[in-house]
Each structure stands twice: as structure tokens, then as C-alpha cells.
């Protein structure tokens, strides 16, 4: 057996305590990243050690809420990886066009930037009215920001560049109104989106999806949890359903690799194989 | 300085023989392409170490430089994949727009957490997580660059008993990053790129059999 370092034991015990006390399961997350977040939270929490933090959060739900916020913060942007969106429009959208009703699940949507990116392109390609988008995340705070669709105006420049590189047909400024330091996205983009809390680590399948988006979420999980989640996606996809992962993620090392065929391997777009 | 004199000089350095060393983390920013080419084209096949390189690049960079470096080195140069096990004889390059972290079981993981020191990948994050995973068997190297990323991580490597090497600012294309590291960390060696290559080849080659 590998001998664990004291700090690792402390971290594992903290994650166990969080699970037993509050039901949030971070035990199968990739450790290096979660440890960085925990360590950077120590000084904010006024604790010297991870063990001290464990004691604090066990007795104080308020203290736990602060830690949870730190652990679940995710950074995202609109049209991240423009080449991915170009491939999506070229290879996946034509397949969706054949359907009357299109169900899309965006798993781990965080503060919503990528959900709205997809909504914009579905609108531009005339698909939006046939779609329903289910956008889920583990973090209620992020979901509430996603529902608001209000982002710092200083980010609009980078989003505009991404939008243009991703082959946007209009002018990105048509999709938001700037007020003071903030930009509010067009409300029409929200009409077919349902935001809800869903935990990939323990919740169950979402039925009959034509397209599942889960980009740069799996990298935060260990192999075991990655397999669970890919299994969840497999069971949630309709016939010919498409799965989109982040540019450095792959299903090719998971135990479900044979269930999927490549659609655009360079952009990590996969399609579920026909059941034989 | 001739290479011979250089080797003599490096051999005189009173250092623990780093045959116990397992990995080298290298942080580099502006001027990095040339610096990495000079370094890796000089490393020998029997250099018994794993190399992990964090270079500041723009988010949309392709794998051209990885292939370019691979052609110029006898070692295998590739982009680091998430969950990949770190092996000696390989040079792993951090993918653009992701932080590269080292897990305690010596595999890679990636994150898209916020930029640190205005950078993603950030050198400090890789150095700090590598220091925890490799303890004293790690060598940290800071090369040319225009910001202060890397020195915090180099400090961690020293705390864990690893070796800290910084490119001599006089020889760096952009001296800011090495200068900052020397200012903030008690480094073991300040060397030119050629000297760093000699150091790594001499001290870390596969032990002779017999």
C-alpha cells in the first residue's frame, strides 16, 4: 500500500467529514486541485491546518458554506475554444436539424457562459425553437448567476473575439446590453433553458438527450468518478446522441470507450454507437 | 568557455549526487522557444529524469512547438495528458490554457481555474504540486521570462529539499523572471543554458552497470 503523507490524510479526512456531515461528495475529485483550494482557504478561515478547518466546518454550517463556495468556483468563458464551436456547427448541427424536438443537457454549466454560447449558435442556425436545454451544476450560487445572465462588461471584448473566431454570423454586441460595469445577455436566449441543481458524483440519469455538453468538468475528477459520469452520459443519450468533452478530455481511457464512436476526434466530439 | 572547462567546473560543484533525483520542472516565458531548444537539443538519451515544462503560451497555440522540440531532442517530447503517469526519459509540455498539476501518485491533472500571475498555465502551480509529489527528488529550473511567475514555486521546491537552478540573467533573452527568482529564493546554481544541460547530463545519467 502506498504510504500517504500526513497532509493527504488530513485532506482525505476533511472530504470524508464533508460527505458525512453535509452530503457533498468531493472524495473522488482529483486531489491536487482540491488541495490547492483548501490550502488557499485556510487563511481566510483563520485556520493553521486542514484538521483545524475540519473541526470548524463540522460545527459551523456557515463556515462550511464558505468552503463549499471556494471548492466549487469554476472559471468559464463564452465560446471557449472557437475551433470546437466551428466543428459543432459543421458536424453536429446538421444531424440535429433532422429532428423535431431536440433535448440538450449541459452538465456542469457553472455560471452559464457556455450554455448561452450554445443558445446563440442554435438561434443563428434556426434550431433554437426546437430545443430544450437542461443546464445543471452542483453549485446553487453559480446557477443563480447563470439564470441572471449578467457578466462583467470587461469580458465582452474577449467573448467578442471568441464569437468571431467561432464563426458567429451576426455582431456579438447584438446579444447583450451594457450598463455601467455589466453586460446583460438578451432575455430571449433563456426562454428554452431550464437551470437546475444536479450532482454528477451522486445523482442519476437525465433521459433521452440528443446532445450532452460537459466540457472541462471531468478533469477535476479521478478515474473512478470519470467512469461513473461517462456511464451516466451513456445512459442519458438517445439514439445517435452526441457527447462533447473539453479539448484535453477523452473517453478513450474509460471503460465505456467501445460505446462511443469518434465524430470529430480533435475536438472531442463523440457519438453513441447503435445498440446491436 | 569551452565545454570541457564547463564540465570540469560543473563537476567541482559540491552537490549531492542527484542519482536520487527523479524529475525536473522547468518554468519559462518570453524567449522560451529558443531557450528550450538549446537545452533539450543538448540533453543525452541516458539522462535519467522526467522533464515537465511549463511555458507561457497563448490559449490558441497548436502543437507545432511540441513537434518541433521533439525533432530536436533525443528524448520524447509530448504534451502532458491528464491522468498520464510521469515517466523518466520523457519531456512533458503543459497544454495551453490549462494549469498542469502533479498528483501525489505522480500522474498529471489539469484545471481551468482562474489565471495565476496572469498566466494559465501558471508555473507556480506546477512547481508547488510537483514539490509535494516529488519532495527532495525534484529539480526546479527557472529560465528566461518577463514576469514573476515561478519564484514562489521554486521556494517550495527548496523547502522540500529539492535543487533550485536559475538561468543566469545575463544570458537570458528576457532577464526579469530569472532575476526575480534569484531575488526571492536562495538558489543552488545560477547557470547558462549550456551549463544547465551539462549539469543535468553529468549528474543524472543512468548509473553505469557493473
mmCIF file of N, CA, C and O in Angstrom, chain A residues 2-5 7-8 30-33 35-37 73-77 80-81 216 218-223 226 246-250 253, chain B residues 63 79-84 95-99 101-105 109-114 116 120 125 128-129 131-135 160:
data_model
loop_
_atom_site.group_PDB
_atom_site.id
_atom_site.type_symbol
_atom_site.label_atom_id
_atom_site.label_comp_id
_atom_site.label_asym_id
_atom_site.label_seq_id
_atom_site.Cartn_x
_atom_site.Cartn_y
_atom_site.Cartn_z
ATOM 1 N N UNK A 2 0.439 2.221 -0.801
ATOM 2 C CA UNK A 2 1.192 3.470 -0.836
ATOM 3 C C UNK A 2 1.041 4.208 0.496
ATOM 4 O O UNK A 2 -0.041 4.278 1.063
ATOM 5 N N UNK A 3 2.178 4.699 1.010
ATOM 6 C CA UNK A 3 2.127 5.408 2.282
ATOM 7 C C UNK A 3 1.719 6.855 2.028
ATOM 8 O O UNK A 3 2.365 7.569 1.267
ATOM 9 N N UNK A 4 0.635 7.271 2.643
ATOM 10 C CA UNK A 4 0.148 8.629 2.407
ATOM 11 C C UNK A 4 0.863 9.626 3.305
ATOM 12 O O UNK A 4 1.227 9.324 4.436
ATOM 13 N N UNK A 5 1.032 10.832 2.777
ATOM 14 C CA UNK A 5 1.632 11.895 3.585
ATOM 15 C C UNK A 5 0.583 12.451 4.554
ATOM 16 O O UNK A 5 -0.613 12.440 4.241
ATOM 17 N N UNK A 7 -0.416 15.343 5.282
ATOM 18 C CA UNK A 7 -1.297 16.368 4.723
ATOM 19 C C UNK A 7 -2.396 15.749 3.849
ATOM 20 O O UNK A 7 -3.528 16.222 3.810
ATOM 21 N N UNK A 8 -2.031 14.652 3.144
ATOM 22 C CA UNK A 8 -3.006 13.966 2.309
ATOM 23 C C UNK A 8 -4.059 13.280 3.181
ATOM 24 O O UNK A 8 -5.247 13.280 2.856
ATOM 25 N N UNK A 30 -10.004 14.955 -8.273
ATOM 26 C CA UNK A 30 -8.546 14.960 -8.400
ATOM 27 C C UNK A 30 -7.993 15.781 -7.231
ATOM 28 O O UNK A 30 -8.405 16.922 -7.016
ATOM 29 N N UNK A 31 -7.046 15.195 -6.494
ATOM 30 C CA UNK A 31 -6.670 15.770 -5.203
ATOM 31 C C UNK A 31 -5.845 17.066 -5.290
ATOM 32 O O UNK A 31 -6.010 17.965 -4.477
ATOM 33 N N UNK A 32 -4.945 17.147 -6.269
ATOM 34 C CA UNK A 32 -4.009 18.279 -6.285
ATOM 35 C C UNK A 32 -4.760 19.611 -6.370
ATOM 36 O O UNK A 32 -4.428 20.578 -5.688
ATOM 37 N N UNK A 33 -5.782 19.627 -7.199
ATOM 38 C CA UNK A 33 -6.523 20.858 -7.418
ATOM 39 C C UNK A 33 -7.368 21.221 -6.191
ATOM 40 O O UNK A 33 -7.402 22.382 -5.751
ATOM 41 N N UNK A 35 -6.838 20.324 -3.193
ATOM 42 C CA UNK A 35 -5.923 20.682 -2.095
ATOM 43 C C UNK A 35 -5.477 22.141 -2.202
ATOM 44 O O UNK A 35 -5.431 22.850 -1.196
ATOM 45 N N UNK A 36 -5.196 22.575 -3.410
ATOM 46 C CA UNK A 36 -4.826 23.989 -3.600
ATOM 47 C C UNK A 36 -5.933 24.901 -3.086
ATOM 48 O O UNK A 36 -5.698 25.907 -2.445
ATOM 49 N N UNK A 37 -7.175 24.536 -3.402
ATOM 50 C CA UNK A 37 -8.295 25.369 -2.995
ATOM 51 C C UNK A 37 -8.459 25.353 -1.481
ATOM 52 O O UNK A 37 -8.715 26.386 -0.865
ATOM 53 N N UNK A 73 -16.041 26.916 -7.130
ATOM 54 C CA UNK A 73 -15.855 28.006 -8.094
ATOM 55 C C UNK A 73 -15.267 27.449 -9.381
ATOM 56 O O UNK A 73 -14.278 26.726 -9.353
ATOM 57 N N UNK A 74 -15.914 27.749 -10.488
ATOM 58 C CA UNK A 74 -15.352 27.343 -11.760
ATOM 59 C C UNK A 74 -15.272 28.510 -12.715
ATOM 60 O O UNK A 74 -16.163 29.334 -12.761
ATOM 61 N N UNK A 75 -14.198 28.541 -13.455
ATOM 62 C CA UNK A 75 -13.982 29.642 -14.373
ATOM 63 C C UNK A 75 -14.371 29.190 -15.762
ATOM 64 O O UNK A 75 -13.991 28.110 -16.198
ATOM 65 N N UNK A 76 -15.163 29.986 -16.426
ATOM 66 C CA UNK A 76 -15.571 29.616 -17.779
ATOM 67 C C UNK A 76 -15.661 30.889 -18.615
ATOM 68 O O UNK A 76 -15.559 31.984 -18.100
ATOM 69 N N UNK A 77 -15.806 30.734 -19.913
ATOM 70 C CA UNK A 77 -15.929 31.912 -20.759
ATOM 71 C C UNK A 77 -16.832 31.559 -21.935
ATOM 72 O O UNK A 77 -17.096 30.390 -22.191
ATOM 73 N N UNK A 80 -15.450 29.389 -25.412
ATOM 74 C CA UNK A 80 -14.106 28.897 -25.138
ATOM 75 C C UNK A 80 -13.769 27.851 -26.196
ATOM 76 O O UNK A 80 -14.567 26.968 -26.474
ATOM 77 N N UNK A 81 -12.584 27.905 -26.777
ATOM 78 C CA UNK A 81 -12.148 27.039 -27.883
ATOM 79 C C UNK A 81 -13.015 27.250 -29.125
ATOM 80 O O UNK A 81 -13.848 26.395 -29.484
ATOM 81 N N UNK A 216 -14.556 20.368 -19.686
ATOM 82 C CA UNK A 216 -13.632 20.750 -18.608
ATOM 83 C C UNK A 216 -14.228 20.560 -17.222
ATOM 84 O O UNK A 216 -13.997 21.357 -16.317
ATOM 85 N N UNK A 218 -14.703 16.879 -16.277
ATOM 86 C CA UNK A 218 -14.090 15.586 -15.948
ATOM 87 C C UNK A 218 -12.646 15.719 -15.464
ATOM 88 O O UNK A 218 -12.185 14.902 -14.678
ATOM 89 N N UNK A 219 -11.942 16.745 -15.923
ATOM 90 C CA UNK A 219 -10.542 16.902 -15.495
ATOM 91 C C UNK A 219 -10.424 17.078 -13.982
ATOM 92 O O UNK A 219 -9.369 16.853 -13.420
ATOM 93 N N UNK A 220 -11.509 17.479 -13.329
ATOM 94 C CA UNK A 220 -11.458 17.668 -11.877
ATOM 95 C C UNK A 220 -11.724 16.381 -11.101
ATOM 96 O O UNK A 220 -11.669 16.368 -9.879
ATOM 97 N N UNK A 221 -12.055 15.303 -11.822
ATOM 98 C CA UNK A 221 -12.419 14.047 -11.164
ATOM 99 C C UNK A 221 -11.305 13.021 -11.293
ATOM 100 O O UNK A 221 -10.506 13.079 -12.223
ATOM 101 N N UNK A 222 -11.293 12.036 -10.382
ATOM 102 C CA UNK A 222 -10.372 10.910 -10.551
ATOM 103 C C UNK A 222 -10.984 9.909 -11.545
ATOM 104 O O UNK A 222 -12.123 10.056 -11.969
ATOM 105 N N UNK A 223 -10.177 8.923 -11.920
ATOM 106 C CA UNK A 223 -10.599 7.939 -12.924
ATOM 107 C C UNK A 223 -11.942 7.291 -12.587
ATOM 108 O O UNK A 223 -12.803 7.117 -13.444
ATOM 109 N N UNK A 226 -14.735 9.684 -13.107
ATOM 110 C CA UNK A 226 -14.857 9.924 -14.556
ATOM 111 C C UNK A 226 -15.661 8.791 -15.204
ATOM 112 O O UNK A 226 -16.539 9.033 -16.021
ATOM 113 N N UNK A 246 -14.261 18.478 -23.085
ATOM 114 C CA UNK A 246 -13.262 19.537 -23.216
ATOM 115 C C UNK A 246 -12.079 19.081 -24.057
ATOM 116 O O UNK A 246 -11.872 17.880 -24.253
ATOM 117 N N UNK A 247 -11.293 20.031 -24.537
ATOM 118 C CA UNK A 247 -10.275 19.714 -25.542
ATOM 119 C C UNK A 247 -9.179 18.786 -25.031
ATOM 120 O O UNK A 247 -8.493 18.144 -25.812
ATOM 121 N N UNK A 248 -8.979 18.698 -23.726
ATOM 122 C CA UNK A 248 -7.957 17.783 -23.199
ATOM 123 C C UNK A 248 -8.582 16.588 -22.482
ATOM 124 O O UNK A 248 -7.911 15.921 -21.707
ATOM 125 N N UNK A 249 -9.867 16.372 -22.707
ATOM 126 C CA UNK A 249 -10.528 15.227 -22.088
ATOM 127 C C UNK A 249 -10.791 14.161 -23.152
ATOM 128 O O UNK A 249 -10.894 14.469 -24.332
ATOM 129 N N UNK A 250 -10.920 12.912 -22.723
ATOM 130 C CA UNK A 250 -11.177 11.845 -23.683
ATOM 131 C C UNK A 250 -12.001 10.741 -23.033
ATOM 132 O O UNK A 250 -11.929 10.544 -21.830
ATOM 133 N N UNK A 253 -9.964 6.438 -22.580
ATOM 134 C CA UNK A 253 -9.334 5.681 -21.498
ATOM 135 C C UNK A 253 -10.378 5.147 -20.518
ATOM 136 O O UNK A 253 -10.040 4.512 -19.541
ATOM 137 N N UNK B 63 0.103 22.404 -31.516
ATOM 138 C CA UNK B 63 1.175 21.550 -31.012
ATOM 139 C C UNK B 63 2.450 21.659 -31.843
ATOM 140 O O UNK B 63 3.340 20.814 -31.731
ATOM 141 N N UNK B 79 2.880 16.605 -25.312
ATOM 142 C CA UNK B 79 2.021 17.366 -24.409
ATOM 143 C C UNK B 79 1.569 16.464 -23.261
ATOM 144 O O UNK B 79 1.336 15.272 -23.473
ATOM 145 N N UNK B 80 1.477 17.018 -22.078
ATOM 146 C CA UNK B 80 1.050 16.241 -20.923
ATOM 147 C C UNK B 80 -0.446 15.969 -21.033
ATOM 148 O O UNK B 80 -1.231 16.875 -21.275
ATOM 149 N N UNK B 81 -0.833 14.696 -20.867
ATOM 150 C CA UNK B 81 -2.249 14.342 -20.860
ATOM 151 C C UNK B 81 -2.723 14.167 -19.428
ATOM 152 O O UNK B 81 -1.967 13.703 -18.578
ATOM 153 N N UNK B 82 -3.983 14.495 -19.197
ATOM 154 C CA UNK B 82 -4.482 14.350 -17.827
ATOM 155 C C UNK B 82 -4.509 12.878 -17.436
ATOM 156 O O UNK B 82 -4.777 12.012 -18.265
ATOM 157 N N UNK B 83 -4.148 12.582 -16.215
ATOM 158 C CA UNK B 83 -4.085 11.223 -15.634
ATOM 159 C C UNK B 83 -2.899 10.409 -16.149
ATOM 160 O O UNK B 83 -2.727 9.259 -15.767
ATOM 161 N N UNK B 84 -2.090 10.978 -17.029
ATOM 162 C CA UNK B 84 -0.931 10.264 -17.547
ATOM 163 C C UNK B 84 0.104 10.082 -16.425
ATOM 164 O O UNK B 84 0.328 10.985 -15.631
ATOM 165 N N UNK B 95 -0.221 21.745 -21.598
ATOM 166 C CA UNK B 95 -1.069 22.197 -22.713
ATOM 167 C C UNK B 95 -1.505 23.660 -22.520
ATOM 168 O O UNK B 95 -1.643 24.100 -21.381
ATOM 169 N N UNK B 96 -1.696 24.397 -23.615
ATOM 170 C CA UNK B 96 -2.096 25.799 -23.487
ATOM 171 C C UNK B 96 -3.459 25.963 -22.819
ATOM 172 O O UNK B 96 -4.346 25.128 -23.027
ATOM 173 N N UNK B 97 -3.609 26.996 -22.032
ATOM 174 C CA UNK B 97 -4.888 27.374 -21.425
ATOM 175 C C UNK B 97 -5.369 26.429 -20.312
ATOM 176 O O UNK B 97 -6.536 26.489 -19.917
ATOM 177 N N UNK B 98 -4.494 25.566 -19.820
ATOM 178 C CA UNK B 98 -4.805 24.739 -18.657
ATOM 179 C C UNK B 98 -3.666 24.871 -17.646
ATOM 180 O O UNK B 98 -2.507 24.984 -18.044
ATOM 181 N N UNK B 99 -4.005 24.814 -16.359
ATOM 182 C CA UNK B 99 -2.956 24.631 -15.366
ATOM 183 C C UNK B 99 -2.601 23.149 -15.329
ATOM 184 O O UNK B 99 -3.473 22.292 -15.462
ATOM 185 N N UNK B 101 -1.129 20.206 -13.023
ATOM 186 C CA UNK B 101 -0.856 19.850 -11.629
ATOM 187 C C UNK B 101 -0.313 18.424 -11.539
ATOM 188 O O UNK B 101 -0.652 17.579 -12.362
ATOM 189 N N UNK B 102 0.525 18.198 -10.539
ATOM 190 C CA UNK B 102 1.079 16.861 -10.329
ATOM 191 C C UNK B 102 0.397 16.267 -9.103
ATOM 192 O O UNK B 102 0.391 16.869 -8.037
ATOM 193 N N UNK B 103 -0.166 15.073 -9.266
ATOM 194 C CA UNK B 103 -0.806 14.380 -8.152
ATOM 195 C C UNK B 103 0.241 13.618 -7.343
ATOM 196 O O UNK B 103 1.328 13.329 -7.841
ATOM 197 N N UNK B 104 -0.135 13.269 -6.127
ATOM 198 C CA UNK B 104 0.793 12.561 -5.261
ATOM 199 C C UNK B 104 1.220 11.205 -5.849
ATOM 200 O O UNK B 104 2.325 10.738 -5.605
ATOM 201 N N UNK B 105 0.342 10.588 -6.668
ATOM 202 C CA UNK B 105 0.720 9.316 -7.290
ATOM 203 C C UNK B 105 1.506 9.538 -8.580
ATOM 204 O O UNK B 105 1.676 8.626 -9.389
ATOM 205 N N UNK B 109 -2.725 16.101 -13.539
ATOM 206 C CA UNK B 109 -4.113 16.509 -13.729
ATOM 207 C C UNK B 109 -4.132 17.948 -14.239
ATOM 208 O O UNK B 109 -3.151 18.672 -14.132
ATOM 209 N N UNK B 110 -5.258 18.317 -14.834
ATOM 210 C CA UNK B 110 -5.372 19.645 -15.451
ATOM 211 C C UNK B 110 -6.480 20.420 -14.765
ATOM 212 O O UNK B 110 -7.401 19.835 -14.201
ATOM 213 N N UNK B 111 -6.395 21.738 -14.809
ATOM 214 C CA UNK B 111 -7.520 22.533 -14.329
ATOM 215 C C UNK B 111 -7.670 23.786 -15.184
ATOM 216 O O UNK B 111 -6.712 24.226 -15.819
ATOM 217 N N UNK B 112 -8.899 24.310 -15.199
ATOM 218 C CA UNK B 112 -9.135 25.587 -15.879
ATOM 219 C C UNK B 112 -9.445 26.658 -14.833
ATOM 220 O O UNK B 112 -10.158 27.616 -15.102
ATOM 221 N N UNK B 113 -8.894 26.488 -13.632
ATOM 222 C CA UNK B 113 -9.063 27.510 -12.593
ATOM 223 C C UNK B 113 -8.540 28.855 -13.099
ATOM 224 O O UNK B 113 -7.809 28.919 -14.076
ATOM 225 N N UNK B 114 -8.927 29.910 -12.360
ATOM 226 C CA UNK B 114 -8.553 31.254 -12.778
ATOM 227 C C UNK B 114 -7.040 31.379 -12.995
ATOM 228 O O UNK B 114 -6.250 30.649 -12.413
ATOM 229 N N UNK B 116 -3.295 32.569 -12.708
ATOM 230 C CA UNK B 116 -2.464 32.982 -11.577
ATOM 231 C C UNK B 116 -1.235 33.659 -12.177
ATOM 232 O O UNK B 116 -0.683 33.171 -13.162
ATOM 233 N N UNK B 120 -2.056 31.093 -17.511
ATOM 234 C CA UNK B 120 -2.581 29.733 -17.485
ATOM 235 C C UNK B 120 -2.000 29.037 -18.703
ATOM 236 O O UNK B 120 -2.407 29.386 -19.808
ATOM 237 N N UNK B 125 1.973 26.923 -9.874
ATOM 238 C CA UNK B 125 1.064 25.815 -9.545
ATOM 239 C C UNK B 125 1.735 24.475 -9.830
ATOM 240 O O UNK B 125 1.716 23.559 -9.007
ATOM 241 N N UNK B 128 4.664 23.940 -7.280
ATOM 242 C CA UNK B 128 4.215 23.643 -5.914
ATOM 243 C C UNK B 128 3.661 22.229 -5.796
ATOM 244 O O UNK B 128 3.974 21.498 -4.850
ATOM 245 N N UNK B 129 2.831 21.828 -6.768
ATOM 246 C CA UNK B 129 2.253 20.485 -6.678
ATOM 247 C C UNK B 129 3.337 19.423 -6.933
ATOM 248 O O UNK B 129 3.327 18.360 -6.317
ATOM 249 N N UNK B 131 6.498 19.763 -6.087
ATOM 250 C CA UNK B 131 7.306 19.721 -4.866
ATOM 251 C C UNK B 131 6.668 18.793 -3.848
ATOM 252 O O UNK B 131 7.346 18.020 -3.172
ATOM 253 N N UNK B 132 5.343 18.833 -3.763
ATOM 254 C CA UNK B 132 4.648 17.960 -2.820
ATOM 255 C C UNK B 132 4.752 16.497 -3.247
ATOM 256 O O UNK B 132 4.947 15.607 -2.426
ATOM 257 N N UNK B 133 4.653 16.244 -4.561
ATOM 258 C CA UNK B 133 4.672 14.867 -5.053
ATOM 259 C C UNK B 133 6.073 14.259 -5.032
ATOM 260 O O UNK B 133 6.244 13.083 -4.754
ATOM 261 N N UNK B 134 7.088 15.056 -5.338
ATOM 262 C CA UNK B 134 8.441 14.508 -5.500
ATOM 263 C C UNK B 134 9.372 14.810 -4.319
ATOM 264 O O UNK B 134 10.503 14.325 -4.290
ATOM 265 N N UNK B 135 8.965 15.627 -3.383
ATOM 266 C CA UNK B 135 9.816 16.004 -2.251
ATOM 267 C C UNK B 135 11.222 16.417 -2.705
ATOM 268 O O UNK B 135 11.353 17.225 -3.586
ATOM 269 N N UNK B 160 11.268 21.722 0.313
ATOM 270 C CA UNK B 160 11.124 20.262 0.358
ATOM 271 C C UNK B 160 12.457 19.551 0.163
ATOM 272 O O UNK B 160 12.504 18.321 0.087
#
